[in-house]
PDB file of C-alpha atoms in Angstrom:
ATOM      1  CA  MET A 202    -113.738  79.709  29.447  1.00  0.00           C
ATOM      2  CA  THR A 203    -113.161  75.988  28.985  1.00  0.00           C
ATOM      3  CA  THR A 204    -115.427  73.114  29.964  1.00  0.00           C
ATOM      4  CA  ILE A 205    -113.469  70.837  32.276  1.00  0.00           C
ATOM      5  CA  ALA A 206    -114.372  67.549  33.933  1.00  0.00           C
ATOM      6  CA  VAL A 207    -112.457  66.563  37.048  1.00  0.00           C
ATOM      7  CA  LEU A 208    -112.552  62.837  37.716  1.00  0.00           C
ATOM      8  CA  GLY A 209    -112.084  62.307  41.437  1.00  0.00           C
ATOM      9  CA  ASN A 210    -113.495  64.446  44.230  1.00  0.00           C
ATOM     10  CA  GLY A 211    -110.820  63.942  46.859  1.00  0.00           C
ATOM     11  CA  ARG A 212    -108.376  66.598  48.062  1.00  0.00           C
ATOM     12  CA  VAL A 213    -106.602  66.865  44.698  1.00  0.00           C
ATOM     13  CA  GLY A 214    -109.702  66.898  42.529  1.00  0.00           C
ATOM     14  CA  GLY A 215    -111.636  69.201  44.830  1.00  0.00           C
ATOM     15  CA  ASN A 216    -108.750  71.635  45.076  1.00  0.00           C
ATOM     16  CA  LEU A 217    -108.309  71.793  41.289  1.00  0.00           C
ATOM     17  CA  ALA A 218    -112.047  72.118  40.669  1.00  0.00           C
ATOM     18  CA  THR A 219    -112.371  75.028  43.086  1.00  0.00           C
ATOM     19  CA  ALA A 220    -109.393  76.887  41.626  1.00  0.00           C
ATOM     20  CA  LEU A 221    -110.385  76.327  37.995  1.00  0.00           C
ATOM     21  CA  THR A 222    -113.944  77.474  38.720  1.00  0.00           C
ATOM     22  CA  ARG A 223    -112.543  80.574  40.415  1.00  0.00           C
ATOM     23  CA  ALA A 224    -110.448  81.177  37.260  1.00  0.00           C
ATOM     24  CA  GLY A 225    -113.641  81.312  35.206  1.00  0.00           C
ATOM     25  CA  HIS A 226    -113.878  77.812  33.764  1.00  0.00           C
ATOM     26  CA  GLU A 227    -116.990  75.643  33.719  1.00  0.00           C
ATOM     27  CA  VAL A 228    -116.059  72.669  35.878  1.00  0.00           C
ATOM     28  CA  THR A 229    -117.867  69.423  36.606  1.00  0.00           C
ATOM     29  CA  VAL A 230    -116.611  67.052  39.291  1.00  0.00           C
ATOM     30  CA  ALA A 231    -117.352  63.359  38.917  1.00  0.00           C
ATOM     31  CA  ASP A 232    -117.449  61.123  41.969  1.00  0.00           C
ATOM     32  CA  ARG A 233    -117.691  57.324  42.018  1.00  0.00           C
ATOM     33  CA  ALA A 234    -121.429  57.243  41.297  1.00  0.00           C
ATOM     34  CA  PRO A 235    -122.235  54.924  38.365  1.00  0.00           C
ATOM     35  CA  GLY A 236    -122.086  56.853  35.096  1.00  0.00           C
ATOM     36  CA  ALA A 237    -120.840  60.091  36.678  1.00  0.00           C
ATOM     37  CA  ALA A 238    -117.399  59.976  35.057  1.00  0.00           C
ATOM     38  CA  ALA A 239    -118.796  59.142  31.616  1.00  0.00           C
ATOM     39  CA  ASP A 240    -121.393  61.915  31.845  1.00  0.00           C
ATOM     40  CA  ALA A 241    -118.802  64.479  32.929  1.00  0.00           C
ATOM     41  CA  ALA A 242    -116.216  63.432  30.322  1.00  0.00           C
ATOM     42  CA  ARG A 243    -118.759  63.407  27.505  1.00  0.00           C
ATOM     43  CA  THR A 244    -119.549  67.118  27.823  1.00  0.00           C
ATOM     44  CA  ALA A 245    -116.055  68.436  28.641  1.00  0.00           C
ATOM     45  CA  ARG A 246    -113.291  69.671  26.356  1.00  0.00           C
ATOM     46  CA  ILE A 247    -110.622  68.820  28.935  1.00  0.00           C
ATOM     47  CA  VAL A 248    -110.699  65.976  31.452  1.00  0.00           C
ATOM     48  CA  ILE A 249    -108.471  65.863  34.539  1.00  0.00           C
ATOM     49  CA  ASN A 250    -107.570  62.522  36.074  1.00  0.00           C
ATOM     50  CA  ALA A 251    -107.440  63.016  39.836  1.00  0.00           C
ATOM     51  CA  THR A 252    -108.468  59.466  40.709  1.00  0.00           C
ATOM     52  CA  PRO A 253    -106.177  57.227  42.782  1.00  0.00           C
ATOM     53  CA  GLY A 254    -103.423  56.285  40.346  1.00  0.00           C
ATOM     54  CA  ALA A 255    -103.342  52.556  41.051  1.00  0.00           C
ATOM     55  CA  GLY A 256    -106.862  52.177  39.621  1.00  0.00           C
ATOM     56  CA  SER A 257    -106.810  54.976  37.046  1.00  0.00           C
ATOM     57  CA  LEU A 258    -105.957  52.876  34.002  1.00  0.00           C
ATOM     58  CA  GLU A 259    -108.944  50.577  34.387  1.00  0.00           C
ATOM     59  CA  ARG A 260    -111.323  53.466  35.142  1.00  0.00           C
ATOM     60  CA  LEU A 261    -110.227  55.656  32.243  1.00  0.00           C
ATOM     61  CA  ALA A 262    -109.822  52.901  29.664  1.00  0.00           C
ATOM     62  CA  ALA A 263    -113.551  52.304  30.138  1.00  0.00           C
ATOM     63  CA  LEU A 264    -114.143  55.911  28.977  1.00  0.00           C
ATOM     64  CA  ARG A 265    -112.427  55.468  25.627  1.00  0.00           C
ATOM     65  CA  GLU A 266    -115.397  56.714  23.623  1.00  0.00           C
ATOM     66  CA  GLU A 267    -116.065  59.709  25.895  1.00  0.00           C
ATOM     67  CA  LEU A 268    -112.373  60.723  25.846  1.00  0.00           C
ATOM     68  CA  HIS A 269    -111.953  60.442  22.072  1.00  0.00           C
ATOM     69  CA  GLY A 270    -110.228  63.571  20.717  1.00  0.00           C
ATOM     70  CA  LYS A 271    -110.011  65.268  24.114  1.00  0.00           C
ATOM     71  CA  ILE A 272    -107.169  66.418  26.312  1.00  0.00           C
ATOM     72  CA  LEU A 273    -106.638  64.216  29.358  1.00  0.00           C
ATOM     73  CA  ILE A 274    -104.554  65.901  32.054  1.00  0.00           C
ATOM     74  CA  ASP A 275    -103.111  63.214  34.292  1.00  0.00           C
ATOM     75  CA  VAL A 276    -102.050  64.491  37.720  1.00  0.00           C
ATOM     76  CA  SER A 277    -102.066  61.089  39.447  1.00  0.00           C
ATOM     77  CA  ASN A 278     -99.212  58.788  40.376  1.00  0.00           C
ATOM     78  CA  ALA A 279     -99.675  55.027  40.321  1.00  0.00           C
ATOM     79  CA  THR A 280     -98.018  53.728  43.449  1.00  0.00           C
ATOM     80  CA  VAL A 281     -98.083  50.812  45.804  1.00  0.00           C
ATOM     81  CA  ASP A 282     -98.541  52.104  49.334  1.00  0.00           C
ATOM     82  CA  GLY A 283     -96.424  50.947  52.241  1.00  0.00           C
ATOM     83  CA  PRO A 284     -97.724  49.968  55.696  1.00  0.00           C
ATOM     84  CA  ASP A 285     -97.983  53.648  56.675  1.00  0.00           C
ATOM     85  CA  GLY A 286    -100.177  54.433  53.656  1.00  0.00           C
ATOM     86  CA  LEU A 287     -97.486  56.453  51.895  1.00  0.00           C
ATOM     87  CA  PRO A 288     -96.084  55.607  48.418  1.00  0.00           C
ATOM     88  CA  ALA A 289     -93.501  52.830  48.632  1.00  0.00           C
ATOM     89  CA  ASP A 290     -93.132  51.626  45.034  1.00  0.00           C
ATOM     90  CA  LEU A 291     -94.371  52.173  41.480  1.00  0.00           C
ATOM     91  CA  VAL A 292     -97.230  50.224  39.899  1.00  0.00           C
ATOM     92  CA  TYR A 293     -95.578  50.526  36.458  1.00  0.00           C
ATOM     93  CA  PRO A 294     -91.777  50.319  36.951  1.00  0.00           C
ATOM     94  CA  GLY A 295     -90.006  50.980  33.645  1.00  0.00           C
ATOM     95  CA  SER A 296     -93.087  52.813  32.415  1.00  0.00           C
ATOM     96  CA  SER A 297     -95.661  55.200  33.873  1.00  0.00           C
ATOM     97  CA  LEU A 298     -99.374  55.644  34.353  1.00  0.00           C
ATOM     98  CA  ALA A 299     -99.359  58.365  31.689  1.00  0.00           C
ATOM     99  CA  GLU A 300     -97.774  56.063  29.125  1.00  0.00           C
ATOM    100  CA  GLN A 301    -100.240  53.316  29.956  1.00  0.00           C
ATOM    101  CA  LEU A 302    -103.136  55.750  29.558  1.00  0.00           C
ATOM    102  CA  GLN A 303    -101.826  57.029  26.219  1.00  0.00           C
ATOM    103  CA  GLU A 304    -101.466  53.471  24.942  1.00  0.00           C
ATOM    104  CA  ALA A 305    -104.965  52.524  26.100  1.00  0.00           C
ATOM    105  CA  LEU A 306    -106.466  55.773  24.733  1.00  0.00           C
ATOM    106  CA  PRO A 307    -104.687  56.377  21.395  1.00  0.00           C
ATOM    107  CA  GLU A 308    -107.251  58.963  20.248  1.00  0.00           C
ATOM    108  CA  THR A 309    -106.861  61.024  23.430  1.00  0.00           C
ATOM    109  CA  HIS A 310    -104.132  63.628  24.031  1.00  0.00           C
ATOM    110  CA  VAL A 311    -102.637  62.678  27.406  1.00  0.00           C
ATOM    111  CA  VAL A 312    -100.589  65.357  29.178  1.00  0.00           C
ATOM    112  CA  LYS A 313     -98.875  64.626  32.479  1.00  0.00           C
ATOM    113  CA  THR A 314     -98.329  67.494  34.901  1.00  0.00           C
ATOM    114  CA  LEU A 315     -98.618  68.663  38.544  1.00  0.00           C
ATOM    115  CA  ASN A 316     -97.672  65.212  39.907  1.00  0.00           C
ATOM    116  CA  THR A 317     -94.439  66.270  41.618  1.00  0.00           C
ATOM    117  CA  MET A 318     -95.841  68.348  44.482  1.00  0.00           C
ATOM    118  CA  LEU A 319     -98.229  68.245  47.399  1.00  0.00           C
ATOM    119  CA  PHE A 320    -101.737  69.128  46.257  1.00  0.00           C
ATOM    120  CA  PRO A 321    -101.972  72.657  47.762  1.00  0.00           C
ATOM    121  CA  VAL A 322     -99.062  73.750  45.535  1.00  0.00           C
ATOM    122  CA  MET A 323    -100.965  72.799  42.368  1.00  0.00           C
ATOM    123  CA  THR A 324    -103.240  75.802  42.745  1.00  0.00           C
ATOM    124  CA  ALA A 325    -101.074  78.146  44.819  1.00  0.00           C
ATOM    125  CA  PRO A 326     -97.496  77.811  43.536  1.00  0.00           C
ATOM    126  CA  ALA A 327     -96.550  81.341  44.568  1.00  0.00           C
ATOM    127  CA  THR A 328     -97.003  80.463  48.251  1.00  0.00           C
ATOM    128  CA  LEU A 329     -93.695  78.578  48.266  1.00  0.00           C
ATOM    129  CA  THR A 330     -90.580  80.475  49.268  1.00  0.00           C
ATOM    130  CA  GLN A 331     -88.783  79.514  46.034  1.00  0.00           C
ATOM    131  CA  PRO A 332     -90.116  79.262  42.444  1.00  0.00           C
ATOM    132  CA  PRO A 333     -91.449  75.731  41.884  1.00  0.00           C
ATOM    133  CA  THR A 334     -91.437  73.725  38.647  1.00  0.00           C
ATOM    134  CA  ALA A 335     -94.435  72.222  36.839  1.00  0.00           C
ATOM    135  CA  PHE A 336     -93.315  69.586  34.338  1.00  0.00           C
ATOM    136  CA  LEU A 337     -95.201  68.745  31.130  1.00  0.00           C
ATOM    137  CA  SER A 338     -95.042  65.391  29.329  1.00  0.00           C
ATOM    138  CA  GLY A 339     -97.103  64.563  26.249  1.00  0.00           C
ATOM    139  CA  GLU A 340     -97.018  63.869  22.540  1.00  0.00           C
ATOM    140  CA  ASP A 341     -99.277  66.643  21.230  1.00  0.00           C
ATOM    141  CA  PRO A 342     -97.781  70.187  21.186  1.00  0.00           C
ATOM    142  CA  GLN A 343    -101.190  71.896  20.989  1.00  0.00           C
ATOM    143  CA  ALA A 344    -102.523  69.894  23.928  1.00  0.00           C
ATOM    144  CA  LYS A 345     -99.467  70.847  25.979  1.00  0.00           C
ATOM    145  CA  GLN A 346     -99.961  74.500  25.042  1.00  0.00           C
ATOM    146  CA  THR A 347    -103.573  74.320  26.242  1.00  0.00           C
ATOM    147  CA  VAL A 348    -102.440  72.768  29.525  1.00  0.00           C
ATOM    148  CA  ARG A 349     -99.738  75.408  29.865  1.00  0.00           C
ATOM    149  CA  GLU A 350    -102.430  78.110  29.611  1.00  0.00           C
ATOM    150  CA  LEU A 351    -104.502  76.358  32.281  1.00  0.00           C
ATOM    151  CA  LEU A 352    -101.484  76.286  34.572  1.00  0.00           C
ATOM    152  CA  VAL A 353    -101.091  80.027  34.110  1.00  0.00           C
ATOM    153  CA  ASP A 354    -104.743  80.382  35.140  1.00  0.00           C
ATOM    154  CA  LEU A 355    -103.817  78.495  38.333  1.00  0.00           C
ATOM    155  CA  GLY A 356    -101.053  80.964  39.152  1.00  0.00           C
ATOM    156  CA  TRP A 357     -98.054  79.337  37.498  1.00  0.00           C
ATOM    157  CA  HIS A 358     -95.575  81.740  35.932  1.00  0.00           C
ATOM    158  CA  LYS A 359     -94.602  80.732  32.385  1.00  0.00           C
ATOM    159  CA  GLU A 360     -90.947  80.414  33.343  1.00  0.00           C
ATOM    160  CA  TRP A 361     -91.877  77.898  36.057  1.00  0.00           C
ATOM    161  CA  ILE A 362     -93.286  75.438  33.485  1.00  0.00           C
ATOM    162  CA  THR A 363     -90.831  72.972  31.870  1.00  0.00           C
ATOM    163  CA  ASP A 364     -91.780  70.866  28.849  1.00  0.00           C
ATOM    164  CA  LEU A 365     -89.847  67.607  29.215  1.00  0.00           C
ATOM    165  CA  GLY A 366     -90.924  66.182  25.849  1.00  0.00           C
ATOM    166  CA  GLY A 367     -92.974  63.135  24.929  1.00  0.00           C
ATOM    167  CA  ILE A 368     -95.188  61.043  27.152  1.00  0.00           C
ATOM    168  CA  GLN A 369     -92.300  58.680  27.971  1.00  0.00           C
ATOM    169  CA  THR A 370     -90.731  61.450  30.057  1.00  0.00           C
ATOM    170  CA  ALA A 371     -93.598  61.036  32.516  1.00  0.00           C
ATOM    171  CA  ARG A 372     -91.862  57.972  33.945  1.00  0.00           C
ATOM    172  CA  ALA A 373     -89.224  60.302  35.388  1.00  0.00           C
ATOM    173  CA  THR A 374     -91.694  62.591  37.125  1.00  0.00           C
ATOM    174  CA  GLU A 375     -93.798  59.669  38.339  1.00  0.00           C
ATOM    175  CA  ALA A 376     -90.701  58.046  39.836  1.00  0.00           C
ATOM    176  CA  ALA A 377     -90.097  61.296  41.729  1.00  0.00           C
ATOM    177  CA  ILE A 378     -93.149  60.454  43.857  1.00  0.00           C
ATOM    178  CA  LEU A 379     -90.859  58.087  45.757  1.00  0.00           C
ATOM    179  CA  PHE A 380     -89.228  61.186  47.274  1.00  0.00           C
ATOM    180  CA  VAL A 381     -92.497  62.182  48.885  1.00  0.00           C
ATOM    181  CA  PRO A 382     -92.788  59.797  51.862  1.00  0.00           C
ATOM    182  CA  HIS A 383     -89.213  60.505  52.910  1.00  0.00           C
ATOM    183  CA  ILE A 384     -89.688  64.289  52.695  1.00  0.00           C
ATOM    184  CA  MET A 385     -92.945  64.075  54.642  1.00  0.00           C
ATOM    185  CA  ARG A 386     -91.359  61.951  57.373  1.00  0.00           C
ATOM    186  CA  SER A 387     -88.574  64.510  57.567  1.00  0.00           C
ATOM    187  CA  THR A 388     -90.523  67.775  57.419  1.00  0.00           C
ATOM    188  CA  GLY A 389     -94.192  66.854  57.798  1.00  0.00           C
ATOM    189  CA  PHE A 390     -96.993  67.998  55.520  1.00  0.00           C
ATOM    190  CA  THR A 391     -95.514  71.412  54.762  1.00  0.00           C
ATOM    191  CA  PRO A 392     -96.294  72.042  51.064  1.00  0.00           C
ATOM    192  CA  PHE A 393     -93.399  71.464  48.678  1.00  0.00           C
ATOM    193  CA  ALA A 394     -92.675  70.787  45.011  1.00  0.00           C
ATOM    194  CA  ILE A 395     -89.834  68.845  43.423  1.00  0.00           C
ATOM    195  CA  SER A 396     -88.246  71.534  41.275  1.00  0.00           C
ATOM    196  CA  ILE A 397     -85.295  72.476  39.093  1.00  0.00           C
ATOM    197  CA  ALA A 398     -82.917  75.064  40.568  1.00  0.00           C
ATOM    198  CA  ARG A 399     -80.426  76.843  38.326  1.00  0.00           C
TER     199      ARG A 399
END
């Protein structure tokens, strides 16, 4: 069992919290109440960023002390929304939210994952008709191994998880979010994941 804090109680955060609790972990969900994120992060071994990506850097940089030495799993994408509310551009072109977080939190092990799919797939990957891919980006091998084990707890087969390398590789997966509005306009909200087929 691992103590996990989920920052953000929307669809993504709530879905992850429910599934991780069901898998036997001790999970705390922090909403926007003053001090909630700091309290949750302080007592957790692993913190998941499920806050809206455009504001994540400012929110999490303020938790530098609470996140010191911990694993920060970043599942958010920092995007500028278009008139229809769907992602239209990147907040950090030529970089990524994950890289910005790692730079702002040098004593925290940032691992990017689960940001290339609709949220139901994060915790039920086997419901898709084809094997999906979960990508990992991060600098610390042990932190990525810990995240890999959490993904297995969520139903991901080991062969579905691809380690892309360092945190800079997150800019590729974050850019993939620009596929999402076009896929959703084409096929609706049917769950999908951007995956590697061989």
